[in-house]
Amino acid sequence: MTVQPIVRIYGARAGQILPRMLEQIRKCRESGGKIMLLVPEQYTLQAERELLRGLNLPGLMDMDVISPRKLTQLVQEKGGRSALPPLSDQGRRMA
């Protein structure tokens, strides 16, 4: 199993992030890598549209565009959950 490196793009000016991101994704797809793009909750649909348009793809079958909340859910599903319910905000403050 080949593990592709994680690519992080920080602090680019407006208008510079998307072209750099598309180029990195294009390279990863060409090498057969799996792509997971972590975006803010309110940006997932827009990010999917920009990927489809920017890469001229018919669909996103080999890519995942997810929010931090969805990533948390995936980790919990794969790793198993405790039988106990998660702590509420008040419970976390008390703990």
Coordinates of N, CA, C and O in Angstrom, one line a residue:
M1 N 0.8 -1.2 0.0 CA 0.0 0.0 0.0 C 0.9 1.2 0.0 O 1.7 1.4 0.9
T2 N 0.7 2.1 -1.0 CA 1.4 3.3 -1.1 C 0.7 4.5 -0.4 O -0.5 4.7 -0.6
V3 N 1.4 5.2 0.5 CA 0.8 6.3 1.2 C 1.2 7.6 0.6 O 2.4 7.8 0.5
Q4 N 0.3 8.4 0.1 CA 0.6 9.7 -0.5 C 0.9 10.7 0.6 O 0.2 10.6 1.7
P5 N 1.7 11.7 0.4 CA 2.0 12.7 1.4 C 0.8 13.6 1.5 O 0.0 13.8 0.6
I6 N 0.6 14.2 2.7 CA -0.4 15.1 3.0 C 0.1 16.5 2.5 O 1.2 16.9 2.8
V7 N -0.8 17.2 1.8 CA -0.4 18.5 1.2 C -1.2 19.5 2.0 O -2.4 19.4 2.1
R8 N -0.6 20.5 2.5 CA -1.3 21.6 3.3 C -1.0 22.9 2.6 O 0.2 23.2 2.2
I9 N -2.0 23.7 2.4 CA -1.8 25.0 1.8 C -2.3 26.0 2.8 O -3.5 26.1 3.1
Y10 N -1.4 26.9 3.4 CA -1.8 27.8 4.4 C -1.5 29.2 3.9 O -0.5 29.5 3.2
G11 N -2.3 30.2 4.3 CA -2.0 31.6 4.2 C -1.9 32.2 2.9 O -1.3 33.2 2.7
A12 N -2.4 31.6 1.8 CA -2.3 32.2 0.5 C -3.3 33.3 0.4 O -4.3 33.4 1.1
R13 N -3.0 34.2 -0.4 CA -3.9 35.4 -0.7 C -5.1 34.9 -1.5 O -5.1 33.9 -2.1
A14 N -6.2 35.7 -1.4 CA -7.4 35.4 -2.1 C -7.1 35.2 -3.6 O -6.4 36.0 -4.2
G15 N -7.7 34.2 -4.1 CA -7.5 33.9 -5.5 C -6.3 33.0 -5.8 O -6.1 32.5 -6.9
Q16 N -5.4 32.8 -4.8 CA -4.2 32.0 -5.0 C -4.4 30.5 -4.5 O -3.7 29.6 -5.0
I17 N -5.3 30.3 -3.6 CA -5.5 29.0 -3.0 C -6.1 28.0 -4.0 O -5.5 26.9 -4.2
L18 N -7.1 28.3 -4.7 CA -7.8 27.4 -5.6 C -6.9 26.9 -6.7 O -6.8 25.6 -6.9
P19 N -6.1 27.7 -7.5 CA -5.3 27.1 -8.5 C -4.2 26.2 -7.9 O -3.9 25.2 -8.5
R20 N -3.6 26.6 -6.8 CA -2.6 25.7 -6.2 C -3.2 24.4 -5.7 O -2.6 23.3 -5.9
M21 N -4.4 24.5 -5.1 CA -5.1 23.3 -4.6 C -5.4 22.4 -5.8 O -5.2 21.2 -5.7
L22 N -5.9 22.9 -6.9 CA -6.3 22.1 -8.1 C -5.1 21.4 -8.6 O -5.1 20.3 -9.1
E23 N -3.9 22.1 -8.7 CA -2.7 21.5 -9.2 C -2.3 20.4 -8.4 O -1.9 19.3 -8.9
Q24 N -2.3 20.5 -7.0 CA -1.9 19.4 -6.1 C -2.8 18.2 -6.3 O -2.4 17.1 -6.3
I25 N -4.1 18.5 -6.4 CA -5.1 17.4 -6.5 C -4.9 16.7 -7.8 O -5.0 15.5 -7.9
R26 N -4.7 17.5 -8.9 CA -4.4 16.9 -10.2 C -3.2 15.9 -10.2 O -3.3 14.8 -10.7
K27 N -2.1 16.4 -9.5 CA -0.9 15.5 -9.4 C -1.2 14.3 -8.7 O -0.8 13.2 -9.0
C28 N -2.0 14.4 -7.6 CA -2.3 13.2 -6.7 C -3.2 12.2 -7.5 O -3.0 11.0 -7.4
R29 N -4.2 12.7 -8.2 CA -5.0 11.9 -9.0 C -4.3 11.1 -10.1 O -4.5 9.9 -10.3
E30 N -3.3 11.8 -10.7 CA -2.5 11.2 -11.8 C -1.6 10.0 -11.2 O -1.4 9.1 -11.9
S31 N -1.2 10.2 -10.0 CA -0.4 9.1 -9.3 C -1.3 8.0 -8.7 O -0.7 7.1 -8.1
G32 N -2.6 8.2 -8.8 CA -3.5 7.2 -8.3 C -3.8 7.3 -6.8 O -4.3 6.4 -6.2
G33 N -3.5 8.5 -6.2 CA -3.7 8.7 -4.8 C -5.2 8.9 -4.4 O -6.0 9.3 -5.3
K34 N -5.6 8.7 -3.2 CA -6.9 9.0 -2.7 C -6.9 10.4 -2.1 O -5.9 10.8 -1.4
I35 N -7.9 11.2 -2.4 CA -7.9 12.6 -2.0 C -9.0 12.8 -1.0 O -10.2 12.4 -1.2
M36 N -8.7 13.5 0.1 CA -9.7 13.9 1.1 C -9.4 15.4 1.3 O -8.3 15.8 1.8
L37 N -10.4 16.2 1.0 CA -10.3 17.6 1.1 C -11.1 18.1 2.3 O -12.3 17.9 2.3
L38 N -10.5 18.6 3.3 CA -11.1 19.1 4.5 C -11.4 20.6 4.4 O -10.5 21.4 4.2
V39 N -12.7 20.9 4.4 CA -13.1 22.3 4.2 C -14.1 22.7 5.3 O -14.7 21.8 6.0
P40 N -14.4 24.0 5.5 CA -15.4 24.4 6.5 C -16.8 23.8 6.2 O -17.0 23.6 5.0
E41 N -17.6 23.6 7.2 CA -18.9 23.0 7.0 C -19.7 23.7 5.9 O -20.3 23.1 5.1
Q42 N -19.7 25.0 5.9 CA -20.6 25.8 4.9 C -20.0 25.8 3.5 O -20.6 26.3 2.6
Y43 N -18.8 25.3 3.3 CA -18.1 25.4 2.0 C -18.1 24.0 1.3 O -17.5 24.0 0.2
T44 N -18.6 22.9 1.8 CA -18.5 21.6 1.2 C -19.0 21.6 -0.2 O -18.4 21.1 -1.2
L45 N -20.3 22.0 -0.4 CA -20.9 22.0 -1.7 C -20.2 22.9 -2.7 O -19.9 22.4 -3.9
Q46 N -19.8 24.1 -2.3 CA -19.0 25.0 -3.2 C -17.7 24.3 -3.6 O -17.3 24.4 -4.8
A47 N -17.0 23.7 -2.7 CA -15.7 23.1 -2.9 C -15.9 22.0 -3.9 O -15.1 21.8 -4.9
E48 N -16.9 21.2 -3.8 CA -17.2 20.1 -4.8 C -17.4 20.7 -6.2 O -16.9 20.1 -7.1
R49 N -18.2 21.7 -6.2 CA -18.5 22.3 -7.5 C -17.2 22.9 -8.2 O -17.0 22.7 -9.4
E50 N -16.3 23.5 -7.3 CA -15.1 24.1 -7.9 C -14.1 23.0 -8.3 O -13.4 23.1 -9.3
L51 N -14.1 21.8 -7.6 CA -13.3 20.7 -8.1 C -13.8 20.1 -9.4 O -13.0 19.9 -10.3
L52 N -15.1 20.0 -9.5 CA -15.7 19.4 -10.8 C -15.3 20.4 -11.9 O -14.9 19.9 -13.0
R53 N -15.5 21.7 -11.7 CA -15.3 22.6 -12.8 C -13.8 22.8 -13.1 O -13.4 22.8 -14.2
G54 N -13.0 22.9 -12.0 CA -11.6 23.2 -12.2 C -10.8 22.0 -12.8 O -9.8 22.2 -13.4
L55 N -11.2 20.8 -12.5 CA -10.5 19.6 -13.0 C -11.2 19.0 -14.2 O -10.8 17.9 -14.7
N56 N -12.4 19.5 -14.6 CA -13.2 19.0 -15.7 C -13.5 17.5 -15.5 O -13.2 16.7 -16.3
L57 N -14.1 17.3 -14.4 CA -14.5 15.9 -14.0 C -16.0 15.7 -14.1 O -16.7 16.6 -13.9
P58 N -16.4 14.4 -14.5 CA -17.8 14.1 -14.5 C -18.4 13.9 -13.1 O -19.6 14.0 -12.9
G59 N -17.5 13.5 -12.2 CA -18.0 13.2 -10.8 C -16.8 13.2 -9.8 O -15.6 13.2 -10.3
L60 N -17.1 13.0 -8.6 CA -16.0 12.9 -7.5 C -15.9 11.6 -6.9 O -15.9 11.4 -5.7
M61 N -15.8 10.5 -7.7 CA -15.8 9.2 -7.2 C -14.6 8.8 -6.4 O -14.6 8.0 -5.5
D62 N -13.5 9.4 -6.7 CA -12.2 9.1 -6.1 C -11.7 10.2 -5.1 O -10.6 10.2 -4.7
M63 N -12.7 11.1 -4.7 CA -12.3 12.2 -3.8 C -13.4 12.3 -2.8 O -14.6 12.1 -3.0
D64 N -13.0 12.8 -1.6 CA -13.9 13.1 -0.5 C -13.8 14.5 -0.1 O -12.6 15.0 0.2
V65 N -14.8 15.3 -0.1 CA -14.8 16.7 0.4 C -15.7 16.6 1.6 O -16.9 16.4 1.6
I66 N -15.0 16.8 2.8 CA -15.7 16.7 4.0 C -15.4 17.8 5.0 O -14.4 18.5 4.9
S67 N -16.3 18.0 6.0 CA -16.1 19.0 7.0 C -15.5 18.4 8.2 O -15.5 17.1 8.4
P68 N -15.0 19.2 9.2 CA -14.4 18.6 10.4 C -15.5 17.7 11.1 O -15.2 16.7 11.7
R69 N -16.7 18.2 11.2 CA -17.8 17.4 11.8 C -18.0 16.0 11.2 O -18.1 15.0 11.9
K70 N -18.0 16.0 9.9 CA -18.2 14.7 9.1 C -16.9 13.8 9.4 O -17.1 12.6 9.5
L71 N -15.7 14.4 9.4 CA -14.5 13.7 9.7 C -14.6 13.0 11.0 O -14.3 11.8 11.2
T72 N -15.1 13.7 12.0 CA -15.3 13.2 13.4 C -16.2 12.0 13.4 O -15.9 11.0 14.0
Q73 N -17.3 12.1 12.6 CA -18.3 11.0 12.5 C -17.7 9.8 11.9 O -17.9 8.7 12.4
L74 N -16.9 10.0 10.8 CA -16.2 8.9 10.1 C -15.2 8.2 11.1 O -15.2 7.0 11.1
V75 N -14.5 9.0 11.8 CA -13.5 8.4 12.7 C -14.2 7.5 13.8 O -13.8 6.4 14.1
Q76 N -15.3 8.1 14.3 CA -16.1 7.4 15.4 C -16.7 6.1 14.8 O -16.7 5.1 15.5
E77 N -17.2 6.2 13.6 CA -17.8 5.0 13.0 C -16.7 3.9 12.7 O -17.0 2.7 13.0
K78 N -15.6 4.3 12.2 CA -14.5 3.3 11.9 C -13.9 2.8 13.2 O -13.5 1.6 13.3
G79 N -13.7 3.6 14.2 CA -13.0 3.2 15.4 C -13.9 2.7 16.5 O -13.4 2.2 17.5
G80 N -15.2 2.8 16.3 CA -16.1 2.3 17.3 C -16.4 3.4 18.3 O -15.6 4.3 18.5
R81 N -17.6 3.3 18.8 CA -18.0 4.3 19.8 C -18.2 3.7 21.1 O -18.5 2.5 21.2
S82 N -18.1 4.5 22.1 CA -18.3 4.0 23.5 C -19.8 3.8 23.6 O -20.6 4.4 23.0
A83 N -20.2 2.9 24.5 CA -21.6 2.6 24.8 C -22.2 3.8 25.6 O -23.4 4.0 25.6
L84 N -21.3 4.6 26.2 CA -21.8 5.8 26.9 C -22.0 6.9 26.0 O -21.3 7.1 25.0
P85 N -23.1 7.7 26.3 CA -23.3 8.9 25.4 C -22.2 9.9 25.6 O -21.6 10.0 26.6
P86 N -21.9 10.7 24.5 CA -20.8 11.7 24.7 C -21.3 12.8 25.7 O -22.4 13.0 25.9
L87 N -20.3 13.5 26.3 CA -20.5 14.5 27.3 C -21.2 15.7 26.6 O -20.8 16.1 25.5
S88 N -22.1 16.3 27.3 CA -22.7 17.6 26.8 C -21.7 18.7 27.1 O -20.6 18.5 27.8
D89 N -22.0 19.9 26.7 CA -21.1 21.1 27.0 C -21.0 21.3 28.5 O -19.9 21.5 29.0
Q90 N -22.1 21.1 29.2 CA -22.0 21.3 30.7 C -21.2 20.2 31.3 O -20.4 20.4 32.2
G91 N -21.3 18.9 30.8 CA -20.5 17.8 31.3 C -19.1 18.0 31.1 O -18.2 17.7 31.9
R92 N -18.7 18.6 29.9 CA -17.3 18.8 29.6 C -16.7 19.9 30.6 O -15.6 19.8 31.0
R93 N -17.5 20.9 30.8 CA -17.0 22.0 31.7 C -16.8 21.4 33.2 O -15.9 21.8 33.8
M94 N -17.7 20.5 33.6 CA -17.6 19.9 34.9 C -16.4 19.0 35.0 O -15.7 18.9 36.0
A95 N -16.1 18.3 33.9 CA -15.0 17.3 33.9 C -13.7 18.1 33.9 O -12.7 17.7 34.5

